[in-house]
């Protein structure tokens, strides 16, 4: 199907993925001149008018919510029997691929992905619209680490066809909230449940509920207890386990209200991990304020003021001193000799600090920095002694790759082709630029990156006569040219049936790289000899009202004897191009080119004309 054009506008370039309802293709919108994503409905579903109408309604609802985090589906197109969706192209791997290859992720990375998914769903949940089919295969990881949500709202169309609903059930089952299986209406809280499943999957590399089939998995969501992620990884903080338990709660009322509420807790966790703060559960700021208030609340009992009691008079009996009575409970008068002794120690300490020229803290700090400096100098010296020596990058511009590799090998450098580009000044297969620049010092064993020319921006159409279609395609691709999916067939006695008879534009004509070449295939000798020699004169008149600046205009005729140029010259805007052409056979095709690009094609027959 590569190269096929849908609705005379969308050219299929490459297959992206194949699902149960849609096959996804990367395509080029020829009218808007941009890349798009085409989702072709599988043949067994494309004839269902009710499903097509439900798709159109779902797309219309989501199209009104513009967001850079939601892949927009622009329209539903019916092209004959074909039914497909046209959306904006999103480049990047799915989160499902990342989980399959790299999970489990670190706490920081897993929390970052979960927070990004919450942020992506915020525009939908603000309008109380659920995604409905949130899963790892409907999330694309962008180059900056962010995520983009796909297939938004299409779940509404699946119920229009029972076979489709059953087909998508296995891929939806691992993320289905318990209330969904009870046929309740979906809400932002069902999306929160799916985010909880994703978060669990990112942290552990497995899903919280797994069963041998979709129905048992759905039943597990409804009946089995919510799993504790810390049983699989005890290093996960209690706060993250609490967030997961809230998102995966069986009762929707116990979950986060929407993605924004969950995002706030995930952001709190991210900030705590970044700054090394201790994480506790719950995370609600109100709870923390209450705790602090209770701990800091002053006692309401008035303080009892006590006065120091005077020392009691010793009682005398028989001229002998008795032991003094024990003092009553209360404050005791200070021991003055002890106070004087403390003051004396303080004075001596202050004196020693004054007499010392450099404070102790400064000596310790200086010693630390000196040790760090010595360590750094030692590592730097050791690293430089064992490093390869540096050599200057030679100038290999305008050389072939073979010549450049030989020169670099003598300097113990490797060559790496970073890119290939069109260049009108440098011959094909020669080096255009070098990085690092010539003269810069690099280490032996390093790489020198080069950009190689693929030749001029314009190329000559090769002679393809007698070639098979596959061989012609290879020849054209090597020249950065493409084959037009529309092909012609002409009778020919000299070229085998099915092989290339000619091309449009014809061989040896000059076209821009990337141009499309139409192949004319041989249909064998089925034309009477008199038809090959019988000629007609055609009068052509074209008003050039669609050009705004002078252009080179070429008029070409294609008939039973092949393609040839009628006239080619520079024309002005709104000029009338008139020409006469001699054609052979029962019809002739005319083509008009502006600066080498075909812009118009029409057919004439000699009916009513004299030969």
XYZ file of C-alpha atoms in Angstrom, residues 28-490:
463
model
C 1.754 13.112 3.259
C -1.060 15.594 2.712
C -0.349 16.759 -0.846
C -2.808 19.647 -0.614
C -1.523 21.128 2.658
C 2.071 19.922 2.012
C 2.546 18.437 5.497
C 2.882 15.083 7.246
C -0.266 13.522 8.722
C -1.304 10.336 10.531
C -3.844 8.117 8.754
C -5.850 5.535 10.735
C -7.454 3.143 8.259
C -10.498 1.308 9.588
C -10.102 -2.445 9.090
C -12.035 -3.738 6.036
C -14.457 -5.794 8.133
C -15.670 -2.648 9.942
C -15.452 0.095 7.282
C -18.906 -0.572 5.804
C -20.691 0.000 9.147
C -22.491 3.351 8.677
C -23.481 3.553 12.372
C -19.865 3.121 13.454
C -18.739 5.770 10.934
C -21.318 8.228 12.287
C -20.256 7.540 15.883
C -16.610 8.151 14.900
C -17.519 11.492 13.323
C -19.408 12.604 16.446
C -16.523 11.614 18.758
C -13.966 13.418 16.588
C -16.135 16.540 16.448
C -16.363 16.650 20.265
C -12.622 16.317 20.897
C -11.631 18.658 18.057
C -13.062 21.564 20.076
C -10.478 21.075 22.841
C -7.148 22.290 21.421
C -4.127 21.176 23.457
C -0.488 20.452 22.535
C -0.674 17.331 24.726
C -3.640 15.790 22.863
C -3.116 14.510 19.307
C -5.928 16.105 17.267
C -7.943 13.996 14.833
C -9.058 16.463 12.200
C -11.661 14.590 10.186
C -13.279 11.291 9.246
C -13.011 10.616 5.483
C -15.019 8.213 3.344
C -13.213 7.412 0.048
C -15.308 4.887 -1.823
C -15.302 1.823 0.424
C -12.381 3.110 2.462
C -13.022 4.766 5.848
C -10.179 6.481 7.679
C -9.277 9.163 10.215
C -6.864 12.013 9.437
C -4.842 13.315 12.374
C -1.751 15.299 13.142
C 1.494 13.319 12.929
C 3.184 12.597 16.290
C 6.731 11.233 16.216
C 8.088 9.137 19.067
C 7.842 5.695 20.693
C 4.768 4.633 22.623
C 4.941 4.441 26.413
C 4.113 0.741 25.994
C 7.394 0.251 24.085
C 9.335 2.150 26.776
C 7.813 0.017 29.552
C 8.470 -3.222 27.680
C 12.146 -2.344 27.117
C 13.134 -0.362 30.245
C 10.705 -0.960 33.141
C 10.850 -0.834 36.078
C 11.845 2.826 36.099
C 13.378 4.817 38.940
C 10.957 6.595 41.278
C 11.863 9.982 39.763
C 11.330 8.868 36.134
C 8.108 6.947 36.860
C 6.673 9.903 38.800
C 7.650 12.251 35.961
C 5.786 10.145 33.375
C 2.686 9.853 35.607
C 2.691 13.626 36.216
C 3.030 14.269 32.456
C -0.006 12.070 31.742
C -2.033 13.950 34.379
C -1.011 17.290 32.883
C -1.970 16.082 29.384
C -5.500 15.158 30.555
C -6.178 18.438 32.393
C -7.865 20.217 29.388
C -10.272 17.257 29.009
C -11.109 16.960 32.704
C -11.709 20.720 33.037
C -14.699 20.143 30.739
C -15.612 16.890 32.539
C -14.732 14.799 29.461
C -12.942 11.462 30.040
C -10.391 10.035 27.621
C -12.041 6.638 28.082
C -9.327 4.424 26.579
C -6.204 5.548 28.442
C -3.413 2.961 28.238
C 0.317 2.740 27.565
C -0.172 2.095 23.824
C -2.200 5.330 23.468
C 0.575 7.523 24.924
C 3.529 8.734 22.822
C 6.802 9.793 24.481
C 8.101 12.959 22.811
C 11.765 13.887 22.338
C 11.676 16.294 25.323
C 10.417 13.555 27.669
C 6.833 14.816 27.666
C 3.887 12.656 26.569
C 1.083 13.101 24.049
C -2.313 11.387 24.320
C -3.799 9.614 21.284
C -7.216 8.124 20.398
C -9.016 10.552 22.718
C -12.765 9.969 23.052
C -12.996 7.228 20.403
C -14.258 4.776 23.020
C -17.724 6.274 22.448
C -17.754 4.866 18.904
C -16.759 1.317 19.862
C -20.148 0.558 21.407
C -21.834 1.239 18.046
C -20.607 -2.151 16.812
C -20.640 -5.195 19.111
C -17.809 -6.916 17.217
C -15.589 -3.838 17.647
C -16.431 -3.599 21.351
C -15.369 -7.229 21.832
C -12.228 -6.753 19.718
C -10.894 -3.820 21.780
C -11.736 -5.429 25.130
C -8.408 -7.328 25.594
C -6.276 -4.187 25.170
C -8.559 -2.091 27.413
C -9.016 -4.703 30.179
C -5.741 -4.032 32.109
C -6.773 -0.379 32.605
C -10.562 -0.645 33.076
C -11.904 0.815 36.342
C -14.245 -1.445 38.392
C -17.295 0.755 37.844
C -16.818 0.582 34.038
C -17.437 -3.145 33.987
C -20.688 -2.516 35.872
C -21.822 -0.429 32.841
C -21.623 2.873 34.658
C -20.889 6.029 32.710
C -17.220 6.957 32.332
C -15.871 10.048 34.101
C -12.515 11.717 34.831
C -12.239 9.375 37.848
C -12.060 6.370 35.498
C -9.086 8.041 33.791
C -7.492 8.533 37.223
C -7.795 4.775 37.787
C -6.012 4.122 34.453
C -3.229 6.558 35.463
C -2.856 4.577 38.698
C -2.403 1.367 36.669
C 0.207 3.112 34.488
C 2.056 4.467 37.553
C 2.117 0.970 39.111
C 3.371 -0.466 35.807
C 6.149 2.149 35.525
C 7.366 1.464 39.081
C 7.243 -2.350 38.963
C 7.312 -3.409 35.299
C 4.058 -5.324 35.729
C 0.349 -4.525 35.884
C -1.542 -4.638 39.200
C -4.146 -7.098 37.889
C -3.336 -9.795 35.348
C -5.488 -12.650 34.118
C -5.420 -15.303 31.399
C -8.136 -13.463 29.460
C -9.868 -10.083 29.354
C -12.934 -11.123 31.380
C -10.896 -12.523 34.278
C -8.713 -9.396 34.283
C -11.822 -7.182 34.468
C -13.201 -9.350 37.267
C -9.908 -8.956 39.183
C -10.222 -5.156 38.999
C -13.644 -5.437 40.575
C -13.109 -8.123 43.223
C -9.430 -8.439 44.203
C -7.960 -6.096 46.851
C -5.886 -3.113 45.766
C -2.244 -4.327 45.609
C 0.439 -2.679 47.763
C 3.308 -1.605 45.526
C 5.720 -1.786 48.468
C 5.381 -5.561 48.550
C 7.232 -5.644 45.224
C 9.666 -2.822 46.029
C 10.136 -1.915 49.690
C 12.221 1.156 48.777
C 9.173 2.967 47.370
C 8.155 5.737 49.815
C 4.919 5.417 51.754
C 3.652 8.608 50.113
C 3.826 7.053 46.622
C 2.073 3.928 47.888
C -0.634 6.234 49.257
C -1.034 8.024 45.920
C -1.367 4.673 44.138
C -3.902 3.376 46.676
C -5.983 6.542 46.198
C -5.862 6.366 42.386
C -6.712 2.617 42.381
C -9.535 2.829 44.936
C -12.488 0.568 44.074
C -15.058 3.263 44.901
C -14.759 6.232 42.492
C -15.651 8.604 45.375
C -12.447 7.552 47.170
C -10.223 8.438 44.192
C -8.808 11.733 43.065
C -11.571 13.847 41.553
C -9.640 14.367 38.306
C -6.147 14.408 36.822
C -5.425 17.887 38.223
C -5.908 16.695 41.831
C -3.568 13.756 41.284
C -1.052 15.984 39.496
C -0.797 18.231 42.582
C 0.254 15.269 44.765
C 2.711 14.000 42.134
C 4.284 17.455 41.866
C 4.645 17.545 45.657
C 6.473 14.201 45.488
C 8.728 15.446 42.674
C 9.720 18.537 44.660
C 10.368 16.468 47.797
C 12.586 14.033 45.843
C 14.442 16.915 44.222
C 15.277 18.687 47.476
C 15.685 15.604 49.674
C 12.657 16.231 51.877
C 11.116 13.409 53.900
C 7.893 12.070 52.365
C 4.995 11.104 54.610
C 1.384 10.198 53.951
C -1.003 11.958 53.687
C 0.491 14.827 51.716
C -2.383 17.280 52.225
C -1.037 20.697 53.398
C -3.969 21.109 55.822
C -2.947 17.982 57.740
C 0.611 19.257 58.077
C -0.573 22.607 59.403
C -2.793 20.960 62.023
C 0.094 18.791 63.249
C 2.371 21.763 63.627
C -0.339 23.749 65.402
C -0.916 21.011 67.963
C 2.784 20.669 68.716
C 3.316 24.418 69.099
C 0.138 25.107 71.113
C 1.118 26.819 74.430
C -0.154 25.507 77.782
C -3.208 27.321 79.125
C -2.301 26.632 82.796
C -0.942 29.814 84.453
C 2.631 29.625 85.588
C 3.186 29.559 89.355
C 5.552 32.212 90.508
C 7.913 31.035 93.213
C 10.192 33.058 95.371
C 13.443 31.729 96.681
C 13.060 30.650 100.299
C 15.383 32.054 102.853
C 17.782 29.602 104.381
C 16.418 28.259 107.644
C 18.097 29.088 110.949
C 19.941 26.140 112.344
C 18.429 24.934 115.573
C 20.708 24.706 118.573
C 20.312 22.120 121.300
C 22.676 21.682 124.119
C 25.213 23.944 122.485
C 25.600 21.460 119.687
C 24.822 22.288 115.997
C 22.198 20.153 114.404
C 21.983 19.420 110.666
C 19.979 22.041 108.848
C 16.443 21.077 107.970
C 15.758 19.993 104.383
C 14.680 22.946 102.213
C 11.021 23.112 101.176
C 10.060 22.285 97.622
C 10.581 25.289 95.341
C 13.346 27.336 93.770
C 16.706 27.127 95.443
C 18.972 30.139 95.892
C 21.944 30.048 93.519
C 25.282 28.846 94.710
C 27.340 32.052 94.378
C 30.807 30.409 94.466
C 29.760 28.151 91.594
C 28.532 31.171 89.576
C 31.839 32.962 90.130
C 33.675 29.823 89.053
C 31.636 29.654 85.773
C 32.379 33.329 85.056
C 36.076 32.697 85.573
C 36.037 29.829 83.058
C 34.237 32.006 80.505
C 36.831 34.748 80.930
C 39.663 32.283 80.359
C 37.991 30.887 77.211
C 37.421 34.381 75.800
C 41.051 35.237 76.545
C 42.311 32.160 74.690
C 40.103 32.983 71.667
C 41.443 36.550 71.665
C 45.073 35.446 71.914
C 44.737 32.972 69.001
C 45.529 34.664 65.644
C 43.395 32.337 63.395
C 40.037 30.847 64.465
C 39.760 27.061 64.555
C 36.913 26.988 62.020
C 39.040 28.862 59.524
C 41.927 26.411 59.961
C 39.575 23.439 59.436
C 38.020 25.044 56.355
C 41.412 25.868 54.844
C 42.616 22.324 55.452
C 39.522 20.905 53.744
C 39.900 23.075 50.652
C 43.611 22.291 50.419
C 42.835 18.559 50.486
C 40.180 18.994 47.765
C 42.633 20.986 45.628
C 45.347 18.341 45.986
C 42.861 15.610 45.048
C 41.691 17.530 41.984
C 45.246 18.234 40.804
C 46.147 14.577 41.294
C 43.183 13.312 39.282
C 43.750 15.897 36.561
C 47.419 14.934 36.251
C 46.638 11.202 36.200
C 43.839 11.653 33.649
C 45.972 13.725 31.293
C 48.951 11.360 31.531
C 46.871 8.374 30.404
C 44.849 10.246 27.772
C 45.736 9.909 24.070
C 47.623 12.802 22.551
C 45.834 15.468 20.546
C 46.167 15.893 16.772
C 44.855 18.630 14.422
C 41.826 17.805 12.252
C 42.930 17.728 8.590
C 40.969 19.461 5.847
C 39.156 16.695 3.940
C 36.522 18.876 2.265
C 35.791 18.027 -1.403
C 37.461 14.626 -0.989
C 35.737 11.290 -1.440
C 34.955 9.183 1.617
C 37.701 6.693 0.679
C 40.318 9.437 0.406
C 39.208 11.083 3.657
C 39.232 7.807 5.615
C 42.785 7.071 4.495
C 44.019 10.497 5.659
C 42.212 10.285 9.009
C 43.418 6.729 9.652
C 47.034 7.927 9.526
C 46.179 10.321 12.388
C 44.331 7.577 14.316
C 40.960 9.255 13.758
C 37.675 7.691 12.629
C 35.273 9.143 10.061
C 31.533 9.208 10.660
C 28.957 10.363 8.073
C 26.551 12.581 10.004
C 24.290 13.562 7.102
C 23.879 13.691 3.337
C 22.571 16.814 1.661
C 21.775 18.294 -1.743
C 24.560 20.614 -2.863
C 24.843 22.386 -6.213
C 28.552 23.238 -5.753
C 30.019 19.937 -4.544
C 29.975 16.759 -6.621
C 28.034 13.736 -5.441
C 29.786 11.486 -2.880
C 32.258 14.202 -1.898
C 32.530 15.839 1.521
C 30.761 19.178 2.001
C 31.715 20.078 5.603
C 33.751 18.758 8.535
C 33.078 18.852 12.291
C 35.252 19.691 14.241
C 36.577 22.334 11.868
C 39.944 21.682 10.181
C 42.805 22.726 12.447
C 40.975 22.015 15.723
C 42.730 19.701 18.184
C 41.079 16.341 18.937
C 42.195 13.235 20.805
C 43.491 10.217 18.929
C 40.757 7.632 18.493
C 38.090 10.359 18.243
C 35.497 10.877 15.510
C 35.429 13.429 12.700
C 31.845 14.007 11.505
C 31.293 14.876 7.846
C 28.372 15.888 5.644
C 28.423 14.284 2.179
C 26.940 15.763 -0.969
C 24.366 13.766 -2.897
C 24.773 16.097 -5.871
C 22.873 18.961 -7.419
C 19.308 19.845 -6.505
C 18.328 18.945 -10.089
C 18.973 15.589 -11.726
C 18.555 14.055 -15.131
C 15.786 11.513 -15.581
C 17.507 8.202 -16.391
C 16.733 5.982 -19.372
C 14.398 3.322 -17.972
C 13.217 1.725 -21.208
C 13.161 -2.070 -20.943
C 13.585 -2.107 -17.131
C 11.238 -3.886 -14.716
C 9.214 -1.754 -12.302
C 11.308 -2.855 -9.286
C 14.554 -2.094 -11.082
C 13.205 1.311 -12.215
C 12.178 2.125 -8.644
C 15.685 1.336 -7.356
C 17.304 3.506 -10.033
C 14.981 6.429 -9.263
C 15.408 6.149 -5.462
C 19.194 6.350 -5.876
C 18.609 9.714 -7.573
C 16.142 10.868 -4.864
C 13.212 10.544 -7.284
C 9.876 8.850 -6.631
C 7.541 6.717 -8.749
C 4.048 8.030 -9.350
C 1.566 5.363 -8.173
C -0.498 6.132 -11.289
C 0.963 4.290 -14.294
C 0.136 4.295 -17.996
C 0.130 1.428 -20.464
C 0.818 1.796 -24.188
